[in-house]
XYZ file of C-alpha atoms in Angstrom:
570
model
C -43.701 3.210 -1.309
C -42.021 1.917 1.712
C -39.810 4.417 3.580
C -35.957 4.353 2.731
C -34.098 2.523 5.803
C -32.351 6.444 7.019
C -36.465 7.985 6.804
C -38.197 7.966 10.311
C -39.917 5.282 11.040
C -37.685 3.001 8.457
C -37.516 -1.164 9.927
C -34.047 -2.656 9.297
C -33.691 -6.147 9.553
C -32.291 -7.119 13.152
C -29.504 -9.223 11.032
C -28.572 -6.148 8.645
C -28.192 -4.138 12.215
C -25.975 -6.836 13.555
C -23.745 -7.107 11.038
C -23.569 -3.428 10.192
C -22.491 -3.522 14.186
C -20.063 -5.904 13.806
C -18.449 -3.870 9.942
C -18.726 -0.975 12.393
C -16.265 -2.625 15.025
C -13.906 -4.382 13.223
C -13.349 -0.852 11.206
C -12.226 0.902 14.375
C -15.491 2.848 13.944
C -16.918 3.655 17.440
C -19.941 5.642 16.262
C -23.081 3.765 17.314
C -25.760 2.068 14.442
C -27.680 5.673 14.063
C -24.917 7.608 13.269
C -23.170 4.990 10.784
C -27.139 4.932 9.283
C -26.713 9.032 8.671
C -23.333 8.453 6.819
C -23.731 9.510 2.994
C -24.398 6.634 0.369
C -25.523 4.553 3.538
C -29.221 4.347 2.124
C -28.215 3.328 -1.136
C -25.272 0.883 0.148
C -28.326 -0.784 2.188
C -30.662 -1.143 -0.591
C -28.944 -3.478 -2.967
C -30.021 -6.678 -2.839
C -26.422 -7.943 -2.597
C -25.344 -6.493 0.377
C -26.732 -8.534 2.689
C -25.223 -11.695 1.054
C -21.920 -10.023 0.684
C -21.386 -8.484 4.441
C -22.191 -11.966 5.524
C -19.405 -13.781 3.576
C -17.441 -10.684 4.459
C -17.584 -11.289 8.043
C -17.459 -15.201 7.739
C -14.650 -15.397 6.003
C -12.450 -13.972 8.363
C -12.138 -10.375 7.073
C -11.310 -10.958 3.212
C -12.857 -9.184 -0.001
C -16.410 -9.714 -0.313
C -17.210 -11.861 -3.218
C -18.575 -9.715 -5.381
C -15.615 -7.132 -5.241
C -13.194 -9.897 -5.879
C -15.151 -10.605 -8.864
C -15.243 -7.290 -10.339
C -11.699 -7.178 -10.082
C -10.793 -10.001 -12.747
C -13.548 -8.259 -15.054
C -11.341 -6.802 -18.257
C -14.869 -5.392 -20.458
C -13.806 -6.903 -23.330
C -16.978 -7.665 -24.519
C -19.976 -5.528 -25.693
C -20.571 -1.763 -26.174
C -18.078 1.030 -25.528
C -20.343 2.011 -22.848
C -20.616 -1.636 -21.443
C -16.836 -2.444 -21.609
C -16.586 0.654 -19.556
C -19.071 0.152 -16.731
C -17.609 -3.312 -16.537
C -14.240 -1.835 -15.910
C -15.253 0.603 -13.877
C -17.607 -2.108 -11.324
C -14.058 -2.422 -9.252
C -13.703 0.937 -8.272
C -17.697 1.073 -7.901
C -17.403 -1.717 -5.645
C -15.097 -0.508 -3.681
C -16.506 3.167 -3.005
C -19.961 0.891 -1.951
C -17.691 -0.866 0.345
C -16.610 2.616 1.693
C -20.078 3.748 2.371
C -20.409 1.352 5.439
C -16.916 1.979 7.417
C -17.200 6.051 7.412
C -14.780 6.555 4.375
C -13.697 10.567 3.193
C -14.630 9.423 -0.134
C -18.382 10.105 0.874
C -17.711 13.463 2.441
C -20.043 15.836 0.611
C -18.951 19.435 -1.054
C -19.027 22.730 1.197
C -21.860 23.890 -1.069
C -25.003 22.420 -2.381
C -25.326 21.018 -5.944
C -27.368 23.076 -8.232
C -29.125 22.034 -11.679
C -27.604 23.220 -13.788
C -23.712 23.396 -11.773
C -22.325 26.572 -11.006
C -20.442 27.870 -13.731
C -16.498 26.863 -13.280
C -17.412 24.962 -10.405
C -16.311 20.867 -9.830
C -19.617 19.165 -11.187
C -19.707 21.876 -14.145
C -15.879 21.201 -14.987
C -16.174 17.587 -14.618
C -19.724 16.919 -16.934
C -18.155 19.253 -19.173
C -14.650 17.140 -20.122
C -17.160 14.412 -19.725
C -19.146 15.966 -22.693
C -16.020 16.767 -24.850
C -14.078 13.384 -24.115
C -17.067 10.751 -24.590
C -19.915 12.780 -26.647
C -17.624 15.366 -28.484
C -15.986 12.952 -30.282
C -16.657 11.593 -33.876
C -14.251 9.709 -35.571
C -12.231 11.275 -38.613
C -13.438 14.807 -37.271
C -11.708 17.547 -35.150
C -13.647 18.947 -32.071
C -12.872 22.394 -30.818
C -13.480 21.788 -27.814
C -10.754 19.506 -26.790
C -8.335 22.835 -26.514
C -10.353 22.938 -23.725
C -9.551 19.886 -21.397
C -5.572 21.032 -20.012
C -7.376 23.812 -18.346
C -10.929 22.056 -17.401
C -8.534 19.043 -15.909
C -6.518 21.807 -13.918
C -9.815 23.191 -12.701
C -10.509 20.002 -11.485
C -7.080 19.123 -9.278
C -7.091 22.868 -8.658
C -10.424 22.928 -6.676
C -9.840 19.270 -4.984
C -6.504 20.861 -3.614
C -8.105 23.464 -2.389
C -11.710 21.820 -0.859
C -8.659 19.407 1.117
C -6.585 22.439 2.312
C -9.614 23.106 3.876
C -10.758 20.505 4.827
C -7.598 18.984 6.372
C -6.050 21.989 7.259
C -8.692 24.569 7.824
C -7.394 26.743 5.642
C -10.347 29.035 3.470
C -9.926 29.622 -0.171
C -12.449 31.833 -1.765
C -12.751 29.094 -4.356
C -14.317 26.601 -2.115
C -18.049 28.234 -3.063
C -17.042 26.246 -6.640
C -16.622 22.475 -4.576
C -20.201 21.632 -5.043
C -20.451 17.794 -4.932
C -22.880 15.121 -3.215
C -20.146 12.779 -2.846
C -16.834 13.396 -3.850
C -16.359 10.145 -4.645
C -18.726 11.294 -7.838
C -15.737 12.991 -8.824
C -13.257 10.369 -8.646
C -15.595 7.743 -10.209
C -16.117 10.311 -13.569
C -13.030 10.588 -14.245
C -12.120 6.681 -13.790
C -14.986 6.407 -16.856
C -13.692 9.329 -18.575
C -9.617 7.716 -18.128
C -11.311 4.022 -19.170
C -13.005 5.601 -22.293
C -9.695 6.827 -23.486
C -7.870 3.788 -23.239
C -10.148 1.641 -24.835
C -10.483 3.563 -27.742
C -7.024 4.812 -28.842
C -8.411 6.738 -31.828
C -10.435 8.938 -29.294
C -7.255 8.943 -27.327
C -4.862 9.862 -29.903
C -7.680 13.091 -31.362
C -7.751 14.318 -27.807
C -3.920 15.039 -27.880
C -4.188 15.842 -31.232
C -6.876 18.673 -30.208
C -5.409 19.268 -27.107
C -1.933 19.926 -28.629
C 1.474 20.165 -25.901
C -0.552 21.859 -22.925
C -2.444 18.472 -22.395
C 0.615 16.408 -23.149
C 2.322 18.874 -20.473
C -0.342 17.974 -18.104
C -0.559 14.475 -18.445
C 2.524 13.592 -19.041
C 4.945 15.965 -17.111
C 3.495 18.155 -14.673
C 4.144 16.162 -11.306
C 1.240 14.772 -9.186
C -0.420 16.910 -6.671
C 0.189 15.109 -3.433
C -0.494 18.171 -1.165
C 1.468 19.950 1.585
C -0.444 17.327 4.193
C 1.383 14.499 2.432
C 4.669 16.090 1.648
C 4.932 16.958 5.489
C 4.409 13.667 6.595
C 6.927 12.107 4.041
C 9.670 14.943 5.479
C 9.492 13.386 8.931
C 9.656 10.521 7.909
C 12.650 10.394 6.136
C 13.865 12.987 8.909
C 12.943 10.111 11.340
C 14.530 7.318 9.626
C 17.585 9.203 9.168
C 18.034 9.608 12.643
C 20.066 7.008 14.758
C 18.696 8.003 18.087
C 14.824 8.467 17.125
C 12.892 7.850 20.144
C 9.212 6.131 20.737
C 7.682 10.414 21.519
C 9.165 11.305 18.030
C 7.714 7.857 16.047
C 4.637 8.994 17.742
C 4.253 12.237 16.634
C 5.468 11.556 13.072
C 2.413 8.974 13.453
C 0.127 11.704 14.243
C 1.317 14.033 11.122
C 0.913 10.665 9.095
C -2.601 10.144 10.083
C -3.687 13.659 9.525
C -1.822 13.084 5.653
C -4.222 10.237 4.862
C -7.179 12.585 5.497
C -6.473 14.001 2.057
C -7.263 12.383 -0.510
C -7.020 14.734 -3.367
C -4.544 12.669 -5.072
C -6.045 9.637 -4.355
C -8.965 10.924 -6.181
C -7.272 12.403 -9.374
C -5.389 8.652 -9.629
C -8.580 7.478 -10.982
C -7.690 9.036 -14.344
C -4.371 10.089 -14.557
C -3.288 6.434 -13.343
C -6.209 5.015 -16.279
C -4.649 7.470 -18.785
C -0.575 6.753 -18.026
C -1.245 3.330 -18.752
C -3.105 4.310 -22.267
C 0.165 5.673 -23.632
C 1.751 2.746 -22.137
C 0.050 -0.103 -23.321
C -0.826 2.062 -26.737
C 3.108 2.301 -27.396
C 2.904 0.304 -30.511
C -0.881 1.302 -31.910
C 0.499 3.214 -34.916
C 3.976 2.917 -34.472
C 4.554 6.647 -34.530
C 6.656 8.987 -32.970
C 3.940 10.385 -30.182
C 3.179 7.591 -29.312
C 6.562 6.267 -28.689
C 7.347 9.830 -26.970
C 3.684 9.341 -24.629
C 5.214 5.788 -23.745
C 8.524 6.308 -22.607
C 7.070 9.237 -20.656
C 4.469 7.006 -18.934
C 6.245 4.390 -18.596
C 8.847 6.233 -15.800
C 6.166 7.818 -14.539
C 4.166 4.913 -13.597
C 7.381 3.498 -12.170
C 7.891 6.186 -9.933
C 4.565 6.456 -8.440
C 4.026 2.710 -7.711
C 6.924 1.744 -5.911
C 7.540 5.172 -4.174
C 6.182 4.523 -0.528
C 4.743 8.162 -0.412
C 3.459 8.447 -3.750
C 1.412 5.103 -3.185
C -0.047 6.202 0.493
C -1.205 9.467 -1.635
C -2.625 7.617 -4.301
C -3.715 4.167 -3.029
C -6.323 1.442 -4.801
C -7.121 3.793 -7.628
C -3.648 3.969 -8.765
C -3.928 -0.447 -8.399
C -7.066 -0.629 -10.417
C -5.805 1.928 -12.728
C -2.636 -1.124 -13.338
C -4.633 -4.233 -13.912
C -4.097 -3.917 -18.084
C -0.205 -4.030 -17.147
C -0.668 -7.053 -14.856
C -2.874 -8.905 -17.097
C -0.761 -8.243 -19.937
C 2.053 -10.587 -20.073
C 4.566 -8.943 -22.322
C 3.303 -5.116 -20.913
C 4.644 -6.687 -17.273
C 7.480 -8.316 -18.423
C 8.397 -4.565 -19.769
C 7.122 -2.905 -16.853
C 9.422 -5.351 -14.327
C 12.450 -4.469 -16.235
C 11.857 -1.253 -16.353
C 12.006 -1.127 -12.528
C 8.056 -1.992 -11.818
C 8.813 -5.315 -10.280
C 8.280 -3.767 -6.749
C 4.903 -2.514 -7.822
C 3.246 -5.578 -7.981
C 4.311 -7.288 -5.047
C 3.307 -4.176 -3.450
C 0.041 -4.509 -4.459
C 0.028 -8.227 -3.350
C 1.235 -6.499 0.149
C -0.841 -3.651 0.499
C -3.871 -3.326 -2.016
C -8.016 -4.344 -2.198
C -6.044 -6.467 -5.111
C -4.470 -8.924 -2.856
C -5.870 -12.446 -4.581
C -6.000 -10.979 -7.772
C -2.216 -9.744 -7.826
C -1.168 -13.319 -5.924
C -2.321 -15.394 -9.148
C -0.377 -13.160 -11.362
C 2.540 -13.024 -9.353
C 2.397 -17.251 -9.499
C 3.127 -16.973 -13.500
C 5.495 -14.398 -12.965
C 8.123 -15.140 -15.983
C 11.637 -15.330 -15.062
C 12.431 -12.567 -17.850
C 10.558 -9.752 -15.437
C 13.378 -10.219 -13.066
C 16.477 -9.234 -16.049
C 17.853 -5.943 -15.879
C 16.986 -4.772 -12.174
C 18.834 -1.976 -10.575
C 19.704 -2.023 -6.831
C 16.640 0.373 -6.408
C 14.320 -1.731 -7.863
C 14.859 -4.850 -6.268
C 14.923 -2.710 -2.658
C 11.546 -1.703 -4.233
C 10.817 -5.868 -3.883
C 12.571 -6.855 -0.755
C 10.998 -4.004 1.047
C 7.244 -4.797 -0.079
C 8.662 -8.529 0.987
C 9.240 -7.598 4.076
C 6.056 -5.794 5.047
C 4.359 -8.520 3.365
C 5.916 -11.356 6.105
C 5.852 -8.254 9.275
C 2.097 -8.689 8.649
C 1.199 -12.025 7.311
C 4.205 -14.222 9.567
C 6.410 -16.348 8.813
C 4.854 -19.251 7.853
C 4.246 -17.510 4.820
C 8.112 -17.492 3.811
C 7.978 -20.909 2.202
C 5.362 -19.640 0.022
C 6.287 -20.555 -3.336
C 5.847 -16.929 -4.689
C 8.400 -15.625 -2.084
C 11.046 -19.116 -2.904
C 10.870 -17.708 -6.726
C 11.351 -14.144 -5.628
C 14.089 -15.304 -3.681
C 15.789 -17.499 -6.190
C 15.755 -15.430 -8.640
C 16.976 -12.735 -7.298
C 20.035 -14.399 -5.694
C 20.696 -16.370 -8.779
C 20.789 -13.515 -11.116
C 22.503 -10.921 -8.425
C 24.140 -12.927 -5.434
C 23.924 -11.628 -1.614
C 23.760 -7.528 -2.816
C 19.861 -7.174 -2.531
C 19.538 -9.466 0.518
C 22.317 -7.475 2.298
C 20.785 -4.219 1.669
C 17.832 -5.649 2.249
C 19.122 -6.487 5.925
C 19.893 -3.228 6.951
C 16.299 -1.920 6.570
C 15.082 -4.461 8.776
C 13.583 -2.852 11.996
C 13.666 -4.021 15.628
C 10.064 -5.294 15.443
C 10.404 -6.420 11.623
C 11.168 -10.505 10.802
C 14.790 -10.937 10.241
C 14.577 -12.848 6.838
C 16.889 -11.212 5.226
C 19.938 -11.168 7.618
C 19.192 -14.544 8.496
C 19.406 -15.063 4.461
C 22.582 -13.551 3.694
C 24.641 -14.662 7.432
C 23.790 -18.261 6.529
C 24.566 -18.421 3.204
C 27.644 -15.969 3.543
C 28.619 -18.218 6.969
C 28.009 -21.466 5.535
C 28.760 -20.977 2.086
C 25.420 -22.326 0.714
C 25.319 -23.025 -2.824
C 21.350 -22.559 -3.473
C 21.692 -23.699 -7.075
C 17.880 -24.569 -7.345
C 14.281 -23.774 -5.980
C 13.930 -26.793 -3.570
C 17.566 -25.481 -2.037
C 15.344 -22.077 -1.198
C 12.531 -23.940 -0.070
C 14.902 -25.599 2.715
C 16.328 -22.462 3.909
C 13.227 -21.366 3.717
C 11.756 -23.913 6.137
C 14.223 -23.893 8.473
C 14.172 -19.929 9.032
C 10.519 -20.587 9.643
C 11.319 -23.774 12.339
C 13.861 -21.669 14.292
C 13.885 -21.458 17.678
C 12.088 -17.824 19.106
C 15.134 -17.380 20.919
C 17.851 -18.100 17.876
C 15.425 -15.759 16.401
C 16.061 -13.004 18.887
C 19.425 -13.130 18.718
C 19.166 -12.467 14.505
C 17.199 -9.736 14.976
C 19.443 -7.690 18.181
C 22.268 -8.756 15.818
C 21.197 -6.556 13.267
C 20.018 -3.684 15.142
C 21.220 -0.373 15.159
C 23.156 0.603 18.522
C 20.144 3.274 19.107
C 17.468 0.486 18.555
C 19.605 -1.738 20.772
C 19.324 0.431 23.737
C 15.891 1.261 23.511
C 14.858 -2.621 23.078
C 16.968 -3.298 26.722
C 13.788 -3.373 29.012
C 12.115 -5.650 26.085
C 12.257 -9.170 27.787
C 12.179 -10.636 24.431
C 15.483 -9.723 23.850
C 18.581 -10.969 25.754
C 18.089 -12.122 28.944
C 14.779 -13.099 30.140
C 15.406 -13.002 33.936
C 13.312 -10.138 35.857
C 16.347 -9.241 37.763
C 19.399 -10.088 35.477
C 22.187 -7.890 36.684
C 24.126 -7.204 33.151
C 20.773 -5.526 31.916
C 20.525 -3.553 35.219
C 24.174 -2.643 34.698
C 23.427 -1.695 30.984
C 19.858 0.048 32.302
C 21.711 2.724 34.633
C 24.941 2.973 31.578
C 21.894 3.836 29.505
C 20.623 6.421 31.831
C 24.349 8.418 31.528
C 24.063 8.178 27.482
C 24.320 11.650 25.291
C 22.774 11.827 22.404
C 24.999 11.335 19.641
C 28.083 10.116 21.327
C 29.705 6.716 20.862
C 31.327 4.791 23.834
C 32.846 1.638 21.618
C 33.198 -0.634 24.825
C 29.839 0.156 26.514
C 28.193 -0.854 23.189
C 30.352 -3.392 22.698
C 29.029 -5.133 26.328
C 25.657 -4.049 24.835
C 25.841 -5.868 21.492
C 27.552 -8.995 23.569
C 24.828 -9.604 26.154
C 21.796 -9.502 23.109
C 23.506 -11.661 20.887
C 25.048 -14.719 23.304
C 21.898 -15.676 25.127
C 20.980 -19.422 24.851
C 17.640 -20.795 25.047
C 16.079 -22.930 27.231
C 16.869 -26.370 26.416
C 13.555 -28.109 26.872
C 11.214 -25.303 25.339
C 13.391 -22.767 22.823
C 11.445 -20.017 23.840
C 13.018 -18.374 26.705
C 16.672 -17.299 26.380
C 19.199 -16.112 29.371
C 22.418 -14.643 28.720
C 23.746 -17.337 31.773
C 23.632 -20.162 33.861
C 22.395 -18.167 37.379
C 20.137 -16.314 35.178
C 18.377 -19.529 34.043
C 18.933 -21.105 37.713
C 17.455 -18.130 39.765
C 14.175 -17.998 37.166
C 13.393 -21.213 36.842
C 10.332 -21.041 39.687
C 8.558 -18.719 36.987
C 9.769 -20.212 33.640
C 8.654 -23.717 34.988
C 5.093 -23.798 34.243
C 5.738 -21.548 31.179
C 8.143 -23.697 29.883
C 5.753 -26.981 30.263
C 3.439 -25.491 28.893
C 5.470 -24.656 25.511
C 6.766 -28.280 25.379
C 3.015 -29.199 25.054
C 1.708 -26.926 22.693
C 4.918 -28.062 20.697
């Protein structure tokens, strides 16, 4: 047998090296080829005959989802076995953890103690092949199984000693419990329970016996008990609602909260557990109507907020990430189960997932027969929900990707069904470093008193947001700054004045330097506000604005070849 490609004296292909290499790089991983070889799962990763094919289109195709893993993501397992229509739901997620294996991921970071055969009694592999045992073996139609009493507390285990191997972990801090985190991979764990969640809701008679068995602890557990996001993840959600609450945040406090962030999406307990408990809140969902009783209208209402709540709460979905997406493909592929979902504030979720998620293609073809009945009965939260995934969407993507026609329906129906509220609110989350869409949105049509009766009235806003000038631009965006953001953005030469030595901003600069925190000076800000907002661009290329005529005069020896330059490339 030939050696595996991690044994000594193992030949890799010069090609697999390279574009290992090049996965490496573009991952922000700086470790060299040997030490990405050592990484768990590696071994495996390298020996499927796929891979090869895959990281090639991968890397030729400009960074998108390999083939293969945009496959598995339109596969429903409709067809064939129980056990079949489960692995086929399941390829996704195993997709994805393969993918993981070559860029360094946590979800191959093995358990603090060795496996044994058989598991340690009470320990992770033990709890989880036991509700594995119960759920898909225990079961026999028409009879009851003892052993499903069992699962509240064997599913506690579980979350229990993931919280506690990620405290540690993450934290440093020791738990005698960690000798009972005995894994290879933790993404074993995960991937278990995804079956396990997938088993249930494709067979809502197994479903329904387990909560029969399991009587109100389970339903406690599954249905009420709030998500485990960790103290690593509520920290990092404090500052940052700490930090966007304060007016005069500086760039040393965004960095730090950046570094409490980062060490938040270390732990992935959460992210782990959303395997199942996302697969099993949309059971109840989607089962509402299977027997038209009264659980299962109780289970439904109860999944159906929380569901809502975790998908378009920006903490909740950093915690919980592409499991909790894969765990929602039965909504989005369910026409009337989205409709429901929209209206019941959901509508944010799914652009999210066009935003943010492995899901990206997948989500964009549902969101292009989106009916207009998922956009009835939205509540100002929800649609800030849309505008703000919206907005991230365009910060990273550009503008050219505002005359999309996904974004023109979003837009139209939203304004035709509730006016200028969303795009107002909408404007005041905007950031200094964020596309001014929607203040450019609502000061047009407000200023100009726009009718936009109909899509192709959209899609010529639309284009001519995307065909303003940089500099008309500018002014938008210092417009709708805070007064905090507008002083820190004065030495930023894309804003105001573009001259090296204008003398308003050095007047501003050394008013700046007498500032206290906290105290308003309505003149000084009013001079502040003036001088951002009143620049006019350079006539022959739009780019470069000055807030006057010297300005433009006394930098014209640098701006000339700049400004020719710009002319051509227009």
């Amino acid at each position: 047998m030939p050696p595996r490609p991690t044994e000594p004296g193992a030949v890799l292909d010069p090609k697999f090296k390279e574009l290992i290499e090049a996965f490496s790089n573009m991952n922000n991983q700086v470790a060299p080829l040997e030490l990405s070889l050592m990484r768990p799962g590696i071994a495996d990763a390298i020996l499927d005959p796929d891979l090869m094919t895959n990281l090639q289109a991968f890397m030729s195709s400009n960074q998108q989802v390999m083939p293969d893993v945009k496959k598995s993501m339109f596969k429903k397992g409709e067809k064939g076995t129980l056990d079949e229509r489960i692995a086929e739901r399941c390829e996704f997620a195993r997709m994805g953890v393969k993918l993981a294996s070559l860029s360094g991921s946590p979800l191959m970071v093995k358990g603090p103690v060795p496996l044994r055969d058989p598991p340690v009694k009470d320990g992770m592999m033990y709890s989880v092949r036991a509700i594995e045992r119960i759920v898909r073996k225990g079961y026999k139609p028409g009879k009851k199984c003892a052993e499903f009493s069992q699962l509240a507390y064997l599913f506690r285990r579980v979350r229990h000693l993931l919280r506690v191997f990620y405290n540690y972990y993450v934290g440093k801090r020791p738990h005698p419990d960690l000798i009972f985190c005995d894994w290879e991979k933790v993404a074993d764990v995960g991937l278990t329970l995804h079956e396990i969640g997938i088993c249930l809701q494709l067979d809502p008679p197994r479903l329904r016996a387990i909560m029969a068995g399991g009587g109100s602890d389970l339903e406690v557990f599954l249905l009420e008990e709030p998500f485990d996001v960790g103290i690593f993840r509520r920290a990092a959600n404090f500052v940052d609602e700490a930090l966007s609450a304060d007016a005069e945040a500086d760039d040393d406090q965004r960095w730090a909260a950046g570094k409490v962030e980062n060490h938040a999406d270390d732990d992935i307990a959460a992210h782990l557990f959303s395997w199942f408990i996302g697969d099993i809140t949309v059971a109840f969902f989607l089962n509402e109507n299977a027997h038209s009783g009264e659980d299962e209208r109780r289970w439904a209402e109860k999944a159906i907020k929380r569901l809502v709540f975790w998908s378009t709460s920006v903490a909740y979905r950093k915690a919980l990430g592409d499991p909790l997406t894969d765990a929602m493909r039965p909504i989005y592929w369910n026409t009337p189960a989205l409709v429901k979902f929209s209206q019941a504030g959901g509508l944010g979720a799914l652009f999210g997932d066009w935003t943010n998620s492995l899901c990206k293609d997948w989500c964009e073809e549902v969101l292009t027969k989106l009916p207009d009945a998922a956009w009835e009965n939205q509540t100002p939260t929800s649609l800030q929900h849309v505008t703000r995934e919206l907005q991230e969407l365009l910060a990273h993507k550009g503008n050219i990707l505002t005359t999309n026609p996904i974004l023109v329906d979003a837009f139209f129906n939203m304004y035709r069904r509730y006016g200028l509220a969303p795009f107002r609110a909408a404007s005041k989350a905007e950031a200094h470093n964020d596309p001014v869409i929607f203040y450019y949105i609502q000061h047009r049509i407000k200023g100009e008193d726009l009718p936009m009766r109909s899509r192709e009235d959209w899609r010529k806003l639309l284009a001519e947001y995307v065909a303003m000038p940089r500099a008309a631009r500018k002014r938008y965006s210092w417009a709708n700054l805070s007064v905090s953001m507008q002083w820190a953005c004065l030495d930023d030469r894309d804003y105001g004045c573009s001259f090296e030595g204008c003398k308003e901003r050095e007047a501003l600069e050394a008013l700046r330097e007498k500032r206290v925190r906290g105290m308003r000076e309505a003149k000084i800000e009013e001079r502040l506000e003036k001088w951002g907002s009143k620049p006019k661009a350079c006539s022959a290329c739009g780019w470069t604005a000055y807030c006057c005529g010297q300005c433009q005069k006394a930098d014209w020896g640098r701006h000339k070849p700049e400004c020719l330059k710009k002319r051509k490339k227009a």
